[in-house]
Amino acid sequence: MGVNAMGFSLRINSSVCFTQNPPKPSSKPRFLTVRCSLPLSSDGSATGLAERPWKVADARLVLEDGSIWRAKSFGASGTQVGEVVFNTSLTGYQEILTDPSYAGQFVLMTNPHIGNTGVNFDDEESRQCFLAGLVIRSLSINTSNWRCAETLGDYLAKRNIMGIYDVDTRAITRRLRQDGSLIGVLSTEQSKSDEELLEMSRSWDIVGVDLISGVTCNAPYEWVDETKSEWDFNSDGRDRETYRVVAYDFGIKHNILRRLASYGCKITVVPSTWPAEETLKMKPDGVLFSNGPGDPSAVPYAVETVKKILGKVPVFGICMGHQLLGQALGGKTFKMKFGHHGGNHPVRNLRNDRVEISAQNHNYAVDPASLPDGVEVTHVNLNDGSCAGLAYPALNIMSLQYHPEASPGPHDSDCAFREFIELMKSTKQAA
């Protein structure tokens, strides 16, 4: 193989060099010329050079508004479309990754430093990662946690989830707060032009899409695991009587089931399409309608199921379940500008005037003005005044727009599970 030489020269001002015999002062600067040469291979590239010790930008986030954000990739490679939302949680990225309510969305973490605790297999909130991708500012180069089983990058790669970092997450968050949630495309494929990716973002929509069918279980199963003793709380004064609960899986998180089990519930989890008649044949003491992704108006079959159960047994709706209850009662839901995503949202309990710091994850809300007489708004989000909880005592209904199990987040609202137990207990005693 023929080898040529590539030469270059470097001129150095000798007056600023540190030598044993510095030159005498002169009005004209004196320069030293150092000539170097590097061997060239037959294709013209320099040989003997080490690879760059840093990663270069190899990914793009293209938003439907036309903005293009260059970034570095980690996790899986390829091209993916989704709705971009921002999450303000400071911790708990693994629980966020495995929350089925994020199906179809890119989650942007406003906390800049992500990945420092790695991942473990105790903090999974579902059987897999359902989100479309992860957007962060800084990816930790090492992990430091006694429970760490693998790095965040390896974890995402094994689950075929794309991630990007070294992108200005503050600027993107400001854009989302100003313009609302935006559809975007993540891509590491250099063969795709910016125009192609922009067209993809503008031709896809998340509104009206049934995302629940992609995250629900396939068949009923029994859940028995409680919150582990080292993580348990609010255990004093629990009624140890057993209550039979049927939980509709619209994208249910494991810690909702653990908290119910810890309060003495025997739980049967059923798919989102499970007939109401079959549920009532089980003779449950109560029914839970779980959290889940997407637009409640895209799942009319779920609304019909809720309608058939109302008034038969006590019910508790969480997040998507809360929205489905609102529609089943005759109310309307609407898409919020950028939704609520994070573990630090203040909510006022109107019944006891107590403020709870809550974990939230939703892009839709119930319009309280559309609800019929008798339905009580029990909780209000203090950031924007939106409806955060409902009750209809005549039909033994209670619901919360946010997550009382947190995971991640504070435990201020865990008492909601105790209230559901009391609702089932009082109904049972009155029968």
Short mmCIF file of C-alpha atoms in Angstrom, two decimals:
data_model
loop_
_atom_site.label_atom_id
_atom_site.label_comp_id
_atom_site.label_asym_id
_atom_site.label_seq_id
_atom_site.Cartn_x
_atom_site.Cartn_y
_atom_site.Cartn_z
CA MET A 1 0.00 0.00 0.00
CA GLY A 2 1.45 3.30 -1.03
CA VAL A 3 1.87 5.88 1.71
CA ASN A 4 2.22 9.62 1.09
CA ALA A 5 2.93 12.35 3.56
CA MET A 6 0.69 15.15 4.77
CA GLY A 7 2.67 18.09 6.03
CA PHE A 8 1.81 21.19 8.00
CA SER A 9 3.72 23.87 9.83
CA LEU A 10 3.12 25.71 13.10
CA ARG A 11 4.52 29.20 13.72
CA ILE A 12 5.18 30.05 17.37
CA ASN A 13 5.99 33.49 18.74
CA SER A 14 9.32 32.94 20.47
CA SER A 15 8.80 35.89 22.81
CA VAL A 16 6.13 33.96 24.71
CA CYS A 17 8.01 30.65 24.88
CA PHE A 18 9.62 29.69 28.18
CA THR A 19 13.26 28.87 27.50
CA GLN A 20 16.44 28.98 29.51
CA ASN A 21 17.80 31.80 27.31
CA PRO A 22 14.90 34.03 26.34
CA PRO A 23 15.53 36.29 23.34
CA LYS A 24 16.38 39.91 23.86
CA PRO A 25 13.51 42.37 23.59
CA SER A 26 12.84 43.42 20.03
CA SER A 27 10.35 45.68 18.33
CA LYS A 28 9.56 42.90 15.86
CA PRO A 29 8.17 39.56 17.02
CA ARG A 30 10.35 36.57 16.26
CA PHE A 31 8.74 33.30 15.21
CA LEU A 32 9.90 29.70 15.37
CA THR A 33 8.62 27.40 12.66
CA VAL A 34 7.94 23.74 13.52
CA ARG A 35 7.26 21.45 10.57
CA CYS A 36 5.41 18.16 11.01
CA SER A 37 4.25 15.48 8.66
CA LEU A 38 1.76 12.61 8.99
CA PRO A 39 1.66 9.53 6.76
CA LEU A 40 -1.35 9.21 4.47
CA SER A 41 -2.98 5.99 3.39
CA SER A 42 -3.94 5.29 -0.21
CA ASP A 43 -7.43 6.75 0.30
CA GLY A 44 -5.96 10.05 1.45
CA SER A 45 -6.82 9.74 5.17
CA ALA A 46 -4.24 10.27 7.87
CA THR A 47 -2.93 7.13 9.56
CA GLY A 48 -1.69 6.73 13.10
CA LEU A 49 -4.36 9.05 14.53
CA ALA A 50 -6.43 7.98 17.57
CA GLU A 51 -10.23 8.22 17.46
CA ARG A 52 -11.82 11.24 19.11
CA PRO A 53 -12.16 10.61 22.86
CA TRP A 54 -15.61 12.25 22.87
CA LYS A 55 -18.92 11.45 21.20
CA VAL A 56 -20.06 13.80 18.45
CA ALA A 57 -23.64 14.81 17.66
CA ASP A 58 -25.22 11.98 15.70
CA ALA A 59 -28.95 12.46 16.28
CA ARG A 60 -31.69 14.97 15.56
CA LEU A 61 -34.95 15.92 17.22
CA VAL A 62 -37.15 17.59 14.61
CA LEU A 63 -40.30 19.27 15.95
CA GLU A 64 -43.43 20.00 13.97
CA ASP A 65 -42.84 23.75 14.37
CA GLY A 66 -39.79 23.38 12.12
CA SER A 67 -37.09 23.59 14.80
CA ILE A 68 -34.21 21.11 14.56
CA TRP A 69 -32.21 20.11 17.65
CA ARG A 70 -28.85 18.39 17.21
CA ALA A 71 -27.92 15.93 19.95
CA LYS A 72 -25.97 12.82 20.86
CA SER A 73 -27.68 9.45 20.93
CA PHE A 74 -27.74 6.67 23.51
CA GLY A 75 -29.87 3.57 23.82
CA ALA A 76 -31.38 2.35 20.56
CA SER A 77 -30.83 3.73 17.07
CA GLY A 78 -33.30 4.43 14.28
CA THR A 79 -36.19 6.83 13.69
CA GLN A 80 -39.21 7.29 15.96
CA VAL A 81 -42.17 9.70 16.06
CA GLY A 82 -43.97 10.83 19.21
CA GLU A 83 -45.45 13.69 21.21
CA VAL A 84 -42.87 15.66 23.22
CA VAL A 85 -43.78 16.40 26.86
CA PHE A 86 -41.62 17.62 29.74
CA ASN A 87 -41.41 16.03 33.20
CA THR A 88 -40.30 18.08 36.22
CA SER A 89 -39.46 15.15 38.54
CA LEU A 90 -36.02 15.35 40.14
CA THR A 91 -35.72 11.58 40.65
CA GLY A 92 -37.37 8.36 39.55
CA TYR A 93 -36.49 8.25 35.86
CA GLN A 94 -36.80 4.45 35.83
CA GLU A 95 -40.39 4.54 37.10
CA ILE A 96 -41.13 7.17 34.45
CA LEU A 97 -39.60 4.97 31.73
CA THR A 98 -41.86 2.07 32.70
CA ASP A 99 -45.07 4.06 33.23
CA PRO A 100 -47.47 2.89 30.47
CA SER A 101 -49.16 6.30 30.50
CA TYR A 102 -46.21 7.63 28.46
CA ALA A 103 -46.96 5.42 25.45
CA GLY A 104 -46.52 7.40 22.23
CA GLN A 105 -44.56 10.20 23.93
CA PHE A 106 -40.99 11.48 24.13
CA VAL A 107 -40.30 12.38 27.76
CA LEU A 108 -38.02 15.37 28.26
CA MET A 109 -36.57 15.54 31.78
CA THR A 110 -36.14 19.08 33.06
CA ASN A 111 -33.70 17.88 35.73
CA PRO A 112 -30.41 18.17 33.83
CA HIS A 113 -28.44 15.23 35.25
CA ILE A 114 -29.90 11.79 34.47
CA GLY A 115 -28.48 8.29 34.78
CA ASN A 116 -26.31 8.67 37.88
CA THR A 117 -28.09 5.89 39.81
CA GLY A 118 -28.32 3.49 36.87
CA VAL A 119 -31.31 1.12 36.85
CA ASN A 120 -32.43 -1.83 38.95
CA PHE A 121 -35.15 -4.42 38.61
CA ASP A 122 -37.15 -3.48 41.73
CA ASP A 123 -38.36 -0.10 40.45
CA GLU A 124 -40.17 -1.29 37.33
CA GLU A 125 -43.74 0.06 37.10
CA SER A 126 -44.80 -2.31 34.32
CA ARG A 127 -43.56 -5.25 32.27
CA GLN A 128 -41.70 -3.05 29.72
CA CYS A 129 -40.88 0.49 28.59
CA PHE A 130 -43.79 1.98 26.66
CA LEU A 131 -42.56 5.53 25.99
CA ALA A 132 -41.30 6.48 22.52
CA GLY A 133 -38.01 8.04 23.65
CA LEU A 134 -36.08 9.94 26.34
CA VAL A 135 -34.64 13.47 25.99
CA ILE A 136 -32.13 14.69 28.61
CA ARG A 137 -29.51 17.40 29.04
CA SER A 138 -26.63 15.48 30.59
CA LEU A 139 -26.06 11.71 30.64
CA SER A 140 -24.06 10.55 33.66
CA ILE A 141 -20.79 8.91 32.64
CA ASN A 142 -20.86 6.57 35.64
CA THR A 143 -23.33 5.14 38.15
CA SER A 144 -23.30 5.15 41.94
CA ASN A 145 -26.08 3.26 43.71
CA TRP A 146 -26.06 0.08 45.77
CA ARG A 147 -29.03 -1.32 43.83
CA CYS A 148 -27.68 -0.53 40.35
CA ALA A 149 -27.82 -3.49 37.96
CA GLU A 150 -26.88 -1.78 34.68
CA THR A 151 -26.43 1.63 33.10
CA LEU A 152 -29.29 3.64 31.68
CA GLY A 153 -27.87 3.46 28.15
CA ASP A 154 -27.59 -0.35 28.21
CA TYR A 155 -31.07 -0.63 29.70
CA LEU A 156 -32.64 1.43 26.90
CA ALA A 157 -30.67 -0.32 24.16
CA LYS A 158 -31.91 -3.74 25.31
CA ARG A 159 -35.49 -2.46 25.22
CA ASN A 160 -35.14 -0.72 21.86
CA ILE A 161 -35.85 2.74 23.31
CA MET A 162 -34.13 5.77 21.81
CA GLY A 163 -32.52 8.46 23.91
CA ILE A 164 -30.66 11.72 23.20
CA TYR A 165 -28.53 14.00 25.36
CA ASP A 166 -26.44 17.17 25.11
CA VAL A 167 -29.50 19.06 23.90
CA ASP A 168 -30.84 22.32 25.35
CA THR A 169 -33.75 20.92 27.36
CA ARG A 170 -34.47 24.31 28.96
CA ALA A 171 -35.03 25.91 25.56
CA ILE A 172 -37.27 23.05 24.42
CA THR A 173 -39.27 23.21 27.66
CA ARG A 174 -39.85 26.95 27.21
CA ARG A 175 -41.04 26.26 23.67
CA LEU A 176 -43.47 23.57 24.91
CA ARG A 177 -44.80 25.85 27.64
CA GLN A 178 -45.36 28.63 25.10
CA ASP A 179 -46.68 26.62 22.15
CA GLY A 180 -48.00 23.47 23.87
CA SER A 181 -47.01 19.85 23.39
CA LEU A 182 -45.47 19.25 19.97
CA ILE A 183 -45.10 16.21 17.76
CA GLY A 184 -41.46 15.38 17.07
CA VAL A 185 -39.25 12.85 15.34
CA LEU A 186 -36.08 11.39 16.83
CA SER A 187 -33.60 10.01 14.32
CA THR A 188 -30.03 8.73 14.16
CA GLU A 189 -30.34 7.89 10.46
CA GLN A 190 -28.21 10.30 8.48
CA SER A 191 -29.82 9.10 5.24
CA LYS A 192 -33.04 10.89 6.19
CA SER A 193 -33.13 14.61 5.41
CA ASP A 194 -34.44 17.26 7.78
CA GLU A 195 -37.34 17.82 5.40
CA GLU A 196 -38.32 14.14 5.52
CA LEU A 197 -38.30 14.13 9.32
CA LEU A 198 -40.30 17.36 9.45
CA GLU A 199 -42.91 15.85 7.15
CA MET A 200 -43.13 12.81 9.43
CA SER A 201 -43.76 15.02 12.46
CA ARG A 202 -46.49 16.96 10.68
CA SER A 203 -48.28 13.89 9.32
CA TRP A 204 -48.67 12.06 12.67
CA ASP A 205 -51.10 12.87 15.48
CA ILE A 206 -51.71 11.41 18.93
CA VAL A 207 -55.23 12.82 19.37
CA GLY A 208 -57.97 10.26 18.82
CA VAL A 209 -55.57 7.28 18.90
CA ASP A 210 -56.42 4.29 21.11
CA LEU A 211 -53.15 3.82 22.98
CA ILE A 212 -54.69 1.75 25.76
CA SER A 213 -55.04 -1.35 23.57
CA GLY A 214 -51.25 -1.45 23.22
CA VAL A 215 -50.48 -1.42 26.96
CA THR A 216 -53.27 -3.43 28.62
CA CYS A 217 -52.88 -7.05 29.70
CA ASN A 218 -54.11 -9.86 27.47
CA ALA A 219 -55.99 -11.88 30.11
CA PRO A 220 -57.11 -11.57 33.76
CA TYR A 221 -54.61 -12.36 36.50
CA GLU A 222 -54.38 -12.21 40.29
CA TRP A 223 -52.09 -9.69 42.01
CA VAL A 224 -50.81 -10.49 45.51
CA ASP A 225 -47.57 -8.50 46.04
CA GLU A 226 -47.70 -5.83 48.72
CA THR A 227 -45.32 -2.94 49.25
CA LYS A 228 -42.10 -4.39 50.65
CA SER A 229 -41.67 -3.82 54.37
CA GLU A 230 -38.57 -1.65 53.96
CA TRP A 231 -40.53 0.72 51.68
CA ASP A 232 -43.94 0.59 53.39
CA PHE A 233 -45.56 3.58 55.11
CA ASN A 234 -48.94 4.59 56.59
CA SER A 235 -49.24 1.08 58.01
CA ASP A 236 -50.68 2.02 61.41
CA GLY A 237 -54.41 1.52 61.97
CA ARG A 238 -55.10 -0.41 58.78
CA ASP A 239 -58.25 -2.48 58.62
CA ARG A 240 -56.97 -6.00 57.95
CA GLU A 241 -60.29 -7.16 56.54
CA THR A 242 -59.94 -8.41 52.96
CA TYR A 243 -61.74 -6.61 50.13
CA ARG A 244 -62.13 -8.03 46.65
CA VAL A 245 -61.22 -5.49 43.96
CA VAL A 246 -61.35 -5.80 40.19
CA ALA A 247 -58.76 -3.50 38.61
CA TYR A 248 -59.22 -2.49 34.96
CA ASP A 249 -55.83 -2.32 33.30
CA PHE A 250 -55.77 0.75 31.07
CA GLY A 251 -52.00 0.90 31.64
CA ILE A 252 -51.88 0.23 35.36
CA LYS A 253 -48.73 0.83 37.40
CA HIS A 254 -47.46 -1.89 39.71
CA ASN A 255 -47.37 0.38 42.74
CA ILE A 256 -51.09 1.08 42.50
CA LEU A 257 -51.61 -2.65 42.87
CA ARG A 258 -49.03 -2.90 45.68
CA ARG A 259 -50.71 -0.13 47.65
CA LEU A 260 -54.14 -1.74 47.30
CA ALA A 261 -52.69 -5.08 48.39
CA SER A 262 -50.99 -3.42 51.36
CA TYR A 263 -54.38 -2.07 52.46
CA GLY A 264 -55.83 -5.59 52.44
CA CYS A 265 -57.27 -5.96 48.95
CA LYS A 266 -57.44 -9.18 46.98
CA ILE A 267 -57.02 -7.97 43.41
CA THR A 268 -57.99 -9.38 40.04
CA VAL A 269 -56.55 -7.37 37.13
CA VAL A 270 -58.59 -7.50 33.90
CA PRO A 271 -57.96 -6.20 30.36
CA SER A 272 -59.39 -2.88 29.18
CA THR A 273 -62.03 -4.65 27.06
CA TRP A 274 -63.24 -6.95 29.86
CA PRO A 275 -67.08 -6.93 29.83
CA ALA A 276 -68.78 -5.18 32.73
CA GLU A 277 -71.14 -8.15 33.09
CA GLU A 278 -68.19 -10.47 33.76
CA THR A 279 -66.82 -8.06 36.33
CA LEU A 280 -70.11 -7.94 38.22
CA LYS A 281 -70.30 -11.75 38.19
CA MET A 282 -67.10 -11.75 40.28
CA LYS A 283 -69.07 -9.91 43.01
CA PRO A 284 -66.26 -7.47 43.85
CA ASP A 285 -66.40 -5.09 46.80
CA GLY A 286 -65.03 -2.37 44.53
CA VAL A 287 -63.69 -1.64 41.06
CA LEU A 288 -60.59 0.36 40.19
CA PHE A 289 -60.26 2.14 36.84
CA SER A 290 -56.54 2.67 36.37
CA ASN A 291 -54.25 5.19 34.77
CA GLY A 292 -53.42 4.88 31.08
CA PRO A 293 -52.11 6.74 28.03
CA GLY A 294 -53.69 9.01 25.49
CA ASP A 295 -57.09 10.48 24.72
CA PRO A 296 -60.09 9.20 26.75
CA SER A 297 -62.37 10.07 23.82
CA ALA A 298 -60.50 7.49 21.71
CA VAL A 299 -61.75 4.60 23.86
CA PRO A 300 -65.58 4.79 23.86
CA TYR A 301 -65.73 1.07 24.70
CA ALA A 302 -64.07 1.84 28.05
CA VAL A 303 -66.58 4.63 28.77
CA GLU A 304 -69.45 2.20 28.11
CA THR A 305 -67.92 -0.33 30.50
CA VAL A 306 -67.67 2.31 33.22
CA LYS A 307 -71.30 3.34 32.70
CA LYS A 308 -72.50 -0.24 33.22
CA ILE A 309 -70.63 -0.57 36.51
CA LEU A 310 -71.56 2.79 38.07
CA GLY A 311 -74.02 2.44 40.93
CA LYS A 312 -73.47 -1.32 41.24
CA VAL A 313 -70.29 -1.25 43.39
CA PRO A 314 -67.97 1.44 44.77
CA VAL A 315 -65.47 2.66 42.16
CA PHE A 316 -62.15 4.49 42.29
CA GLY A 317 -60.68 6.16 39.18
CA ILE A 318 -57.06 7.21 38.84
CA CYS A 319 -55.79 9.47 36.03
CA MET A 320 -57.29 7.94 32.83
CA GLY A 321 -59.86 6.25 35.09
CA HIS A 322 -60.81 9.67 36.44
CA GLN A 323 -61.34 11.00 32.91
CA LEU A 324 -63.40 7.96 31.87
CA LEU A 325 -65.59 8.46 34.95
CA GLY A 326 -66.06 12.10 33.98
CA GLN A 327 -67.27 11.10 30.52
CA ALA A 328 -69.43 8.26 31.87
CA LEU A 329 -71.19 10.75 34.15
CA GLY A 330 -71.99 12.95 31.16
CA GLY A 331 -69.07 15.34 31.40
CA LYS A 332 -66.52 16.37 28.78
CA THR A 333 -62.75 16.09 28.64
CA PHE A 334 -60.30 18.34 26.81
CA LYS A 335 -56.64 18.31 25.81
CA MET A 336 -54.47 20.56 27.94
CA LYS A 337 -51.84 22.88 26.51
CA PHE A 338 -48.86 20.88 27.78
CA GLY A 339 -50.37 18.69 30.47
CA HIS A 340 -49.06 17.86 33.93
CA HIS A 341 -45.99 15.63 34.20
CA GLY A 342 -43.88 15.50 37.34
CA GLY A 343 -43.65 14.72 41.03
CA ASN A 344 -44.10 18.21 42.47
CA HIS A 345 -47.61 19.44 41.57
CA PRO A 346 -49.55 21.13 44.39
CA VAL A 347 -53.18 20.06 44.78
CA ARG A 348 -55.75 21.43 47.20
CA ASN A 349 -58.15 18.99 48.84
CA LEU A 350 -61.34 21.04 49.04
CA ARG A 351 -62.89 18.76 51.67
CA ASN A 352 -60.27 19.35 54.36
CA ASP A 353 -58.44 22.37 52.88
CA ARG A 354 -55.20 20.38 52.89
CA VAL A 355 -52.52 20.88 50.24
CA GLU A 356 -50.88 17.76 48.81
CA ILE A 357 -47.73 17.66 46.69
CA SER A 358 -48.61 15.13 44.05
CA ALA A 359 -47.20 13.05 41.19
CA GLN A 360 -49.01 13.68 37.91
CA ASN A 361 -48.88 12.45 34.33
CA HIS A 362 -51.71 13.41 31.98
CA ASN A 363 -52.43 15.57 28.93
CA TYR A 364 -56.23 15.59 29.31
CA ALA A 365 -58.56 16.91 31.98
CA VAL A 366 -62.25 16.86 32.93
CA ASP A 367 -64.26 20.04 32.41
CA PRO A 368 -66.07 20.46 35.77
CA ALA A 369 -68.65 22.83 34.23
CA SER A 370 -69.90 19.97 32.05
CA LEU A 371 -70.64 17.63 34.96
CA PRO A 372 -74.22 17.02 36.17
CA ASP A 373 -75.61 18.12 39.51
CA GLY A 374 -74.54 15.97 42.41
CA VAL A 375 -70.98 15.47 41.18
CA GLU A 376 -68.54 17.17 43.56
CA VAL A 377 -65.12 18.54 42.62
CA THR A 378 -62.98 17.40 45.56
CA HIS A 379 -59.48 18.45 44.46
CA VAL A 380 -58.06 21.35 42.44
CA ASN A 381 -54.62 21.73 40.88
CA LEU A 382 -53.11 24.89 42.36
CA ASN A 383 -50.92 25.60 39.31
CA ASP A 384 -53.78 26.14 36.87
CA GLY A 385 -57.05 25.52 38.76
CA SER A 386 -57.93 22.40 36.76
CA CYS A 387 -60.09 19.63 38.20
CA ALA A 388 -57.93 17.11 40.10
CA GLY A 389 -60.56 14.98 41.84
CA LEU A 390 -64.25 14.06 41.80
CA ALA A 391 -66.80 12.38 44.04
CA TYR A 392 -70.42 11.34 43.56
CA PRO A 393 -71.60 10.03 46.94
CA ALA A 394 -74.98 8.88 45.58
CA LEU A 395 -73.22 6.32 43.37
CA ASN A 396 -70.20 5.62 45.63
CA ILE A 397 -67.74 7.18 43.19
CA MET A 398 -64.35 8.73 43.93
CA SER A 399 -61.54 9.67 41.55
CA LEU A 400 -58.24 11.51 41.32
CA GLN A 401 -56.59 13.01 38.25
CA TYR A 402 -53.14 12.38 39.73
CA HIS A 403 -51.26 9.38 41.17
CA PRO A 404 -51.78 8.69 44.89
CA GLU A 405 -49.23 5.85 44.73
CA ALA A 406 -46.62 8.35 43.39
CA SER A 407 -43.69 6.18 42.24
CA PRO A 408 -41.89 8.42 41.75
CA GLY A 409 -43.06 11.23 43.98
CA PRO A 410 -44.23 12.18 47.47
CA HIS A 411 -46.65 10.12 49.56
CA ASP A 412 -49.00 12.95 50.53
CA SER A 413 -51.96 11.39 48.70
CA ASP A 414 -51.59 7.78 49.83
CA CYS A 415 -54.58 8.32 52.12
CA ALA A 416 -56.79 8.04 49.02
CA PHE A 417 -56.37 4.26 49.17
CA ARG A 418 -57.61 4.28 52.75
CA GLU A 419 -60.62 6.34 51.63
CA PHE A 420 -61.40 3.74 48.97
CA ILE A 421 -61.22 1.03 51.65
CA GLU A 422 -63.61 3.02 53.86
CA LEU A 423 -65.98 3.51 50.90
CA MET A 424 -66.07 -0.24 50.24
CA LYS A 425 -66.43 -0.98 53.98
CA SER A 426 -69.36 1.38 54.50
CA THR A 427 -71.11 0.11 51.39
CA LYS A 428 -70.62 -3.47 52.49
CA GLN A 429 -72.01 -2.76 55.94
CA ALA A 430 -75.04 -0.95 54.53
CA ALA A 431 -75.94 -3.85 52.20
#
